[in-house]
CSV table of C-alpha atoms in Angstrom, one decimal:
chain,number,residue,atom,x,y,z
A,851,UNK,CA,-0.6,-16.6,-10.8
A,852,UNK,CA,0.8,-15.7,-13.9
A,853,UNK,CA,2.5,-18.0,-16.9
A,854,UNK,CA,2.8,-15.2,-19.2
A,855,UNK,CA,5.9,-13.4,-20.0
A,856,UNK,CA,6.3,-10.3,-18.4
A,857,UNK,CA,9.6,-7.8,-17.7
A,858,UNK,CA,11.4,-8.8,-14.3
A,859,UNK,CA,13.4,-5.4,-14.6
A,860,UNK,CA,12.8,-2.1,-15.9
A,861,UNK,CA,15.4,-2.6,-18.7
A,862,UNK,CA,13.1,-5.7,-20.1
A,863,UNK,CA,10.4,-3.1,-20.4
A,864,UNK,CA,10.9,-2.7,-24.2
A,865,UNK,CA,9.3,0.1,-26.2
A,866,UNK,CA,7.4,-2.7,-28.3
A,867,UNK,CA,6.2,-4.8,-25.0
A,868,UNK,CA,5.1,-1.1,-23.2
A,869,UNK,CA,2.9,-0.1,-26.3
A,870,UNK,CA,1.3,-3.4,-26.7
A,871,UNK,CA,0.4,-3.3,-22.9
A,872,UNK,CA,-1.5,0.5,-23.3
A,873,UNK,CA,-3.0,-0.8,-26.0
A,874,UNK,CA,-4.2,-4.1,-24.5
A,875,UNK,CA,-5.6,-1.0,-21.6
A,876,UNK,CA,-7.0,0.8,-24.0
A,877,UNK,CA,-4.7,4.0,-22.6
A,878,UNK,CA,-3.4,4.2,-26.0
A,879,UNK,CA,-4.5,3.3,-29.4
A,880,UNK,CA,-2.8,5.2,-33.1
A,881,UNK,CA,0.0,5.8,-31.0
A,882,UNK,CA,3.4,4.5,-30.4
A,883,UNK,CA,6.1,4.3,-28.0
A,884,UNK,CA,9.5,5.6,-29.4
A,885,UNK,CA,11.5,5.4,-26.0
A,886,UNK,CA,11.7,4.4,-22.2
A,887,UNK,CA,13.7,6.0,-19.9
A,888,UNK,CA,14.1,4.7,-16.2
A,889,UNK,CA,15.1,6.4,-12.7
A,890,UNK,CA,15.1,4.9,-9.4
A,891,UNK,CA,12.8,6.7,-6.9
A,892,UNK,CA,13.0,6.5,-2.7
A,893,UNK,CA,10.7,5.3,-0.6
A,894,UNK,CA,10.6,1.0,-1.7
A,895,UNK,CA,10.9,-0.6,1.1
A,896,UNK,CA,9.5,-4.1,-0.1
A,897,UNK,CA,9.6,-3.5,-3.9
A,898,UNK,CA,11.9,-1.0,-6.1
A,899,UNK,CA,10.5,1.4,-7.5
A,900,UNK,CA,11.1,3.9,-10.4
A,901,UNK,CA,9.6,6.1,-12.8
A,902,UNK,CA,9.5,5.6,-16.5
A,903,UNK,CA,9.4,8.1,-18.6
A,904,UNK,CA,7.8,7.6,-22.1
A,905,UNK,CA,8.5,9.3,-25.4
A,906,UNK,CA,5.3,9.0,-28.0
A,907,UNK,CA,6.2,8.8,-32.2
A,908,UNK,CA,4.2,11.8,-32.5
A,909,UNK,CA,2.0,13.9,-30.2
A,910,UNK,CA,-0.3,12.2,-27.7
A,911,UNK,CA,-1.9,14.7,-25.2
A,912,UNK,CA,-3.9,11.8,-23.4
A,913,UNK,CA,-1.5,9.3,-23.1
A,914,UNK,CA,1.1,8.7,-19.7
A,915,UNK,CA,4.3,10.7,-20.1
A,916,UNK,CA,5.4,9.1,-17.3
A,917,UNK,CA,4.7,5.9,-14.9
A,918,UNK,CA,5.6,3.9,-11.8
A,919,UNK,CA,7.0,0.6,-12.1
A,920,UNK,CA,7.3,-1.9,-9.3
A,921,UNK,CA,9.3,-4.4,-9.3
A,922,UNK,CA,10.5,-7.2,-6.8
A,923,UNK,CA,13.3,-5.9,-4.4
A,924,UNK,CA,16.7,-7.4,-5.9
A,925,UNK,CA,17.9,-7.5,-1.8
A,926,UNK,CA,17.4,-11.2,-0.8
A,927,UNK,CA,17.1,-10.1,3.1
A,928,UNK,CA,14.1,-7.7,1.9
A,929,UNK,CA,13.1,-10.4,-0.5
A,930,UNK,CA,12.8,-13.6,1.6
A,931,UNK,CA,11.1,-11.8,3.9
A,932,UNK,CA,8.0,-10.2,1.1
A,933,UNK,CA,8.0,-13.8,0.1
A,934,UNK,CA,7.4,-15.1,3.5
A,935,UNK,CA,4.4,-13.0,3.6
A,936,UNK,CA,2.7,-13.0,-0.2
A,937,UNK,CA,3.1,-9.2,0.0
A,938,UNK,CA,4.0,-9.0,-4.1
A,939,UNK,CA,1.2,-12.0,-4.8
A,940,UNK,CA,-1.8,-9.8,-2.2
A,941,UNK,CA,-0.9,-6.1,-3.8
A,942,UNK,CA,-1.1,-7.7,-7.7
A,943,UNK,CA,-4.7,-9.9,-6.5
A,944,UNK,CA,-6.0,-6.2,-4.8
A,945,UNK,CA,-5.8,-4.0,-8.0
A,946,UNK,CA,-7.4,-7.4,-9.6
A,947,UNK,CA,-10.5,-7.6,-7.4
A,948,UNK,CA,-10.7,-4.3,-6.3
A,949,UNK,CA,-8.9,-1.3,-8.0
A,950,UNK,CA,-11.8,0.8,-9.0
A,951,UNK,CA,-14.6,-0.4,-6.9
A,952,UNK,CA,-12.3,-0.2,-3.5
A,953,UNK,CA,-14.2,2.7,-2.0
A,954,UNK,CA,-11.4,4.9,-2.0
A,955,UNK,CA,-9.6,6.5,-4.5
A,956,UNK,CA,-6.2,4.2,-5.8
A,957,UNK,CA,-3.8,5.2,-8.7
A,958,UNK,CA,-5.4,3.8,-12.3
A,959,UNK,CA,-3.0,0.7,-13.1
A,960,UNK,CA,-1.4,-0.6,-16.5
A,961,UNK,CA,-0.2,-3.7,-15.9
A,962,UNK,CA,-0.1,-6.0,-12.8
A,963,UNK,CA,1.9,-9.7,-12.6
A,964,UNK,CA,3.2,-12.0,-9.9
A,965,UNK,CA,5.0,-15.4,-11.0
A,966,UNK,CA,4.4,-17.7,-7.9
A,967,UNK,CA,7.3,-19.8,-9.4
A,968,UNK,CA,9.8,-17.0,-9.0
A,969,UNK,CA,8.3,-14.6,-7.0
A,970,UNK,CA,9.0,-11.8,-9.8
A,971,UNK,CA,6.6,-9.4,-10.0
A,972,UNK,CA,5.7,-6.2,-12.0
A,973,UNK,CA,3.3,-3.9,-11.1
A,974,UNK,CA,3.1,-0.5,-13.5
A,975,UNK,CA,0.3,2.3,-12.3
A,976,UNK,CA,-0.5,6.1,-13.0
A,977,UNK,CA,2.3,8.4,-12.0
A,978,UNK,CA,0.7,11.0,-9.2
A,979,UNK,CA,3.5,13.1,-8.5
A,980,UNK,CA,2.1,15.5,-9.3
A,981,UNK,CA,-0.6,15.5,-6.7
A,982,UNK,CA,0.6,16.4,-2.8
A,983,UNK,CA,2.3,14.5,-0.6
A,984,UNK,CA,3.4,14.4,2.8
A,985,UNK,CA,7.0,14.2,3.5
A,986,UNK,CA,8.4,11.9,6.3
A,987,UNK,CA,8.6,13.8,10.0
A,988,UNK,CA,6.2,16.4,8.5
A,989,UNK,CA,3.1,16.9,10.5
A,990,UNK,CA,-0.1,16.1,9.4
A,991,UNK,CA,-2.4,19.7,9.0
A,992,UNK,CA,-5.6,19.3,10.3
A,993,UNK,CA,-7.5,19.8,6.9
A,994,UNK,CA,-5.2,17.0,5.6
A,995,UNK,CA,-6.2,14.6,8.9
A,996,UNK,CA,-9.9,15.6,8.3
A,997,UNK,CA,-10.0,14.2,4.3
A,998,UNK,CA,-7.8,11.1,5.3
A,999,UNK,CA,-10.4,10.7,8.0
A,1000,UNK,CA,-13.5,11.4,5.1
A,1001,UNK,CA,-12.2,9.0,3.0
A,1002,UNK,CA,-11.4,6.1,5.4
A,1003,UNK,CA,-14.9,6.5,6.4
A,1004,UNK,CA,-16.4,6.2,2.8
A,1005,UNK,CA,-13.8,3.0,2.4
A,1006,UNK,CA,-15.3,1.1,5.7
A,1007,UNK,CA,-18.5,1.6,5.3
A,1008,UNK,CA,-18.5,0.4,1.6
A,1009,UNK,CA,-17.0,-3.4,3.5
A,1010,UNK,CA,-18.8,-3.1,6.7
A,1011,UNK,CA,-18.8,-6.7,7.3
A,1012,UNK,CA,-19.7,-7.7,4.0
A,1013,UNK,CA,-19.7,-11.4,3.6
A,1014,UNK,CA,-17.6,-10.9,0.3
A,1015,UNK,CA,-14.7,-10.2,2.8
A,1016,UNK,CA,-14.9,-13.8,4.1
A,1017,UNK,CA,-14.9,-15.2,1.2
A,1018,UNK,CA,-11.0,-13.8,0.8
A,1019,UNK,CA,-8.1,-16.5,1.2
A,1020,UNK,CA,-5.4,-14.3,1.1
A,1021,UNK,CA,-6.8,-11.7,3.0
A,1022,UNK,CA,-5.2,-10.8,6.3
A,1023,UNK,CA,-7.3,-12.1,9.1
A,1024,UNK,CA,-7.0,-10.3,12.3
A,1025,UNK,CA,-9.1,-12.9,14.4
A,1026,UNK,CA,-6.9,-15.7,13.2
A,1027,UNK,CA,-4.9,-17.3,16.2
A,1028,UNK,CA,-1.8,-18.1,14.4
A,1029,UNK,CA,-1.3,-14.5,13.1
A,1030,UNK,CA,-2.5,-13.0,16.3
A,1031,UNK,CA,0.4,-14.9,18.1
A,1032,UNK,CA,3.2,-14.0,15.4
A,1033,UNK,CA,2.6,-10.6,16.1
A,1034,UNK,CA,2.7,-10.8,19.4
A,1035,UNK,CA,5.7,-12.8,19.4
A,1036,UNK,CA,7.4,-10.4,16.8
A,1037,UNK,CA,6.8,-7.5,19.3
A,1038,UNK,CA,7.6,-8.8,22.5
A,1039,UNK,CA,11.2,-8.6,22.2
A,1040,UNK,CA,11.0,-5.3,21.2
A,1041,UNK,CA,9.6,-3.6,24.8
A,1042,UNK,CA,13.1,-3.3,26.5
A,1043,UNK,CA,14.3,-1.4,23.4
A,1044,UNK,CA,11.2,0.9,22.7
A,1045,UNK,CA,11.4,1.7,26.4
A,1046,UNK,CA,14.8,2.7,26.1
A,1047,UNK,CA,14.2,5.0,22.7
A,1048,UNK,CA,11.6,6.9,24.4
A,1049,UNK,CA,12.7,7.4,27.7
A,1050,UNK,CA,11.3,10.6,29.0
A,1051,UNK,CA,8.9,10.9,26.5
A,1052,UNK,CA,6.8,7.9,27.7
A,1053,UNK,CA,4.1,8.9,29.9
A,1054,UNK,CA,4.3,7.6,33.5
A,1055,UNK,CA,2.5,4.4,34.1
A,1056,UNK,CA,2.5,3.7,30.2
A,1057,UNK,CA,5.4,1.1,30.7
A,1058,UNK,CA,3.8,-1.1,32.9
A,1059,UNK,CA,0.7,-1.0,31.2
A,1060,UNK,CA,3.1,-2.4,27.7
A,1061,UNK,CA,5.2,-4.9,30.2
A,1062,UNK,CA,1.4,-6.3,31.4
A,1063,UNK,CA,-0.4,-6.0,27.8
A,1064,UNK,CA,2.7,-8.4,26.3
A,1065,UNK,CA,1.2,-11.9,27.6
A,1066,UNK,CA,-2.5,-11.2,26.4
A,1067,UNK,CA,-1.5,-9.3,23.0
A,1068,UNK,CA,-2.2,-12.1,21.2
A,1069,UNK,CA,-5.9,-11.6,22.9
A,1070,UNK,CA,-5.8,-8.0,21.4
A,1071,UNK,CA,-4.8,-8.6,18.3
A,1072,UNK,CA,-7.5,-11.3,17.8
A,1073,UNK,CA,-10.1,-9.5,19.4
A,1074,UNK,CA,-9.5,-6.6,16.6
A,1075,UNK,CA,-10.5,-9.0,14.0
A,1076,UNK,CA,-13.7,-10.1,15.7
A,1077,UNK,CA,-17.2,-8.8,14.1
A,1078,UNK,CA,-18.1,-6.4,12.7
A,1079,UNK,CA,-15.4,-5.7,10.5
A,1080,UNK,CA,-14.2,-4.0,7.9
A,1081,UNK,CA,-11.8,-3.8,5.4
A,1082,UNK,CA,-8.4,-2.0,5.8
A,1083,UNK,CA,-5.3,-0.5,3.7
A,1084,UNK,CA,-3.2,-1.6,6.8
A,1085,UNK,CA,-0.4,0.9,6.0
A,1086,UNK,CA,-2.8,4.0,6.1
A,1087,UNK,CA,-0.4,6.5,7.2
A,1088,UNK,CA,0.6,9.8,5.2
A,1089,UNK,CA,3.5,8.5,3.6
A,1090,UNK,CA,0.9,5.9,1.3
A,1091,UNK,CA,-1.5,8.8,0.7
A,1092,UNK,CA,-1.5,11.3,-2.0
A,1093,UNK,CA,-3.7,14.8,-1.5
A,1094,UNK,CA,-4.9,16.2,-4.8
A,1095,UNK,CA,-6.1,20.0,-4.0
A,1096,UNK,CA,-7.2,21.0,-7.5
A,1097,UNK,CA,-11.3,22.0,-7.9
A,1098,UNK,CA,-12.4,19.6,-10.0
A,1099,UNK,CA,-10.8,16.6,-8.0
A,1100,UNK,CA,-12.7,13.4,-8.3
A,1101,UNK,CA,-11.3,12.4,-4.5
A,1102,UNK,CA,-9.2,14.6,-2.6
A,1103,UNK,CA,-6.9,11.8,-1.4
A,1104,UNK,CA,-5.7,8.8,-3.6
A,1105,UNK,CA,-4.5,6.0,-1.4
A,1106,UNK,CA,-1.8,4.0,-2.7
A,1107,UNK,CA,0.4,0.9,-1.7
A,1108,UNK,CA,-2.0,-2.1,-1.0
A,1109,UNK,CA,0.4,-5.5,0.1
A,1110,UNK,CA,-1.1,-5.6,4.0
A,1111,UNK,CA,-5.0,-5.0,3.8
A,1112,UNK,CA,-6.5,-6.7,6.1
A,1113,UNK,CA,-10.2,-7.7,7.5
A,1114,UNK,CA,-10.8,-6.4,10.8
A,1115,UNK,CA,-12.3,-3.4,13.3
A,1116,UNK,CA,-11.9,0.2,11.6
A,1117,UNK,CA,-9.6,1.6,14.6
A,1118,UNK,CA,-6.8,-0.5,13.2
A,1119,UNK,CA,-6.2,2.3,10.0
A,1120,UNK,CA,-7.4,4.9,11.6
A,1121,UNK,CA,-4.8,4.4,14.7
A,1122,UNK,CA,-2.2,4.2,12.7
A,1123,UNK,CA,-2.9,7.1,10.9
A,1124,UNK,CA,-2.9,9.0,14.3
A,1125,UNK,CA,-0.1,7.0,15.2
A,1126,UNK,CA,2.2,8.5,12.7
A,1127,UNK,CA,0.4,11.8,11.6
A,1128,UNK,CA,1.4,13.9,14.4
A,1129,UNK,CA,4.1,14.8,17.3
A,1130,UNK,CA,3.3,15.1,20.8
A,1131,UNK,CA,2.5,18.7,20.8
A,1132,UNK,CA,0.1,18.4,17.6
């Protein structure tokens, strides 16, 4: 994708390179950038992730103070198995082709490079910590449920089944018999165990209904990409969504993390969301 030089780590990111980049953006333009400072963040599962922190050669009330750099996991486990599925390569070629005109709200990005070559990437967006966010094993309030809800809608409509989305190589295909079987070959060895972990908490009758669903999954899974369809984050769960509760907010969520969007029916992000929103008593 890219044959341009670009950082592979956060220590490559140079003052010099970093203000040539805003400017190229047009984030920046009298200004300079004086320093760089990195920290390491949690939460990267398939890329690492820190914040940089940016130190101007004079005032500059508009410009960054701070941003999120992504960079390819250094773990070869995590990283053969990214690789395997173009997640770095399909979250660079999103913010490409979609970014602002996505039909939800997504953090404003810098910089954004994947070398097929290497499988290096770097991916540098706008810094929302300051916005709300939902912490892992928190429940999901209502009002929260009933914007991530608003904005999905806004987001599938916008695709519903636009051509445009078949027109997609890399796009994730539910309806696509050879990705319909992985999955339901990755997940078939995993019923004894999930019946184990939840053990009382598994309604009755639920069991058999997994043990008989596990020979036509694959049926499932490609009848969920079968018209009409939309598209979808694929990860949409509270952990990838920011809530911004100020008045003048532009969107009152910002959806971030884009490596498994997918074509196919609505349900599939709006399930998951449920999925992982709420306990059993919610």
């Amino acid at each position: 994708m890219s044959n341009t030089y670009f950082p592979r780590t956060v220590d490559e990111i140079t003052p010099e390179w970093l203000t040539n980049t805003l400017r190229e953006k047009g984030v920046i333009h009298e200004f300079t950038v004086e320093s760089v400072s990195a920290g390491v963040l949690d939460g990267g599962a398939t890329s690492e992730v820190q914040k940089l922190v940016i130190q101007y050669d004079s005032d500059a009330p508009q410009a960054p103070k701070s941003i999120i750099a992504k960079i390819a996991h250094q773990d070869p486990e995590t990283r053969s198995l990214v690789d395997d599925r173009g997640l770095y390569e399909a979250a660079i070629l999103f913010y490409r082709h979609f970014n602002e005109g996505a039909g939800i709200a997504v953090p404003d990005v810098f910089f954004s490079s994947y070398d097929t070559a290497t499988g290096s990437m770097l991916l540098l967006q706008e810094d929302l910590s300051d916005l709300r966010s939902i912490a892992p094993g928190v429940d999901c309030s209502f009002d929260d449920a009933v914007k991530a809800f608003d904005a999905a809608a806004g987001f599938h409509a916008k695709w519903w089944d636009d051509e445009f989305l078949f027109d997609i190589p890399w796009l994730i295909d539910y309806s696509d018999e050879k990705y319909a079987t992985s999955i339901s070959e990755k997940s078939s060895p995993h019923i004894d165990s999930f019946v184990e972990t939840a053990g009382s908490y598994l309604p009755k009758g639920v069991e058999q209904i997994i043990r008989d669903l596990a020979s036509r999954y694959a049926k499932v899974v490609s009848h969920s990409g079968t018209r009409p369809v939309t598209l979808n984050h694929g990860d949409y769960i509270p952990a990838n969504i920011f809530f911004d509760n100020s008045e003048n907010a532009e969107s009152p969520i910002v959806a971030f993390d884009w490596p498994v969007y997918e074509r196919g029916r609505p349900g599939l992000d709006l399930g998951q969301f449920l999925l992982t929103s709420f306990n059993n008593n919610t």
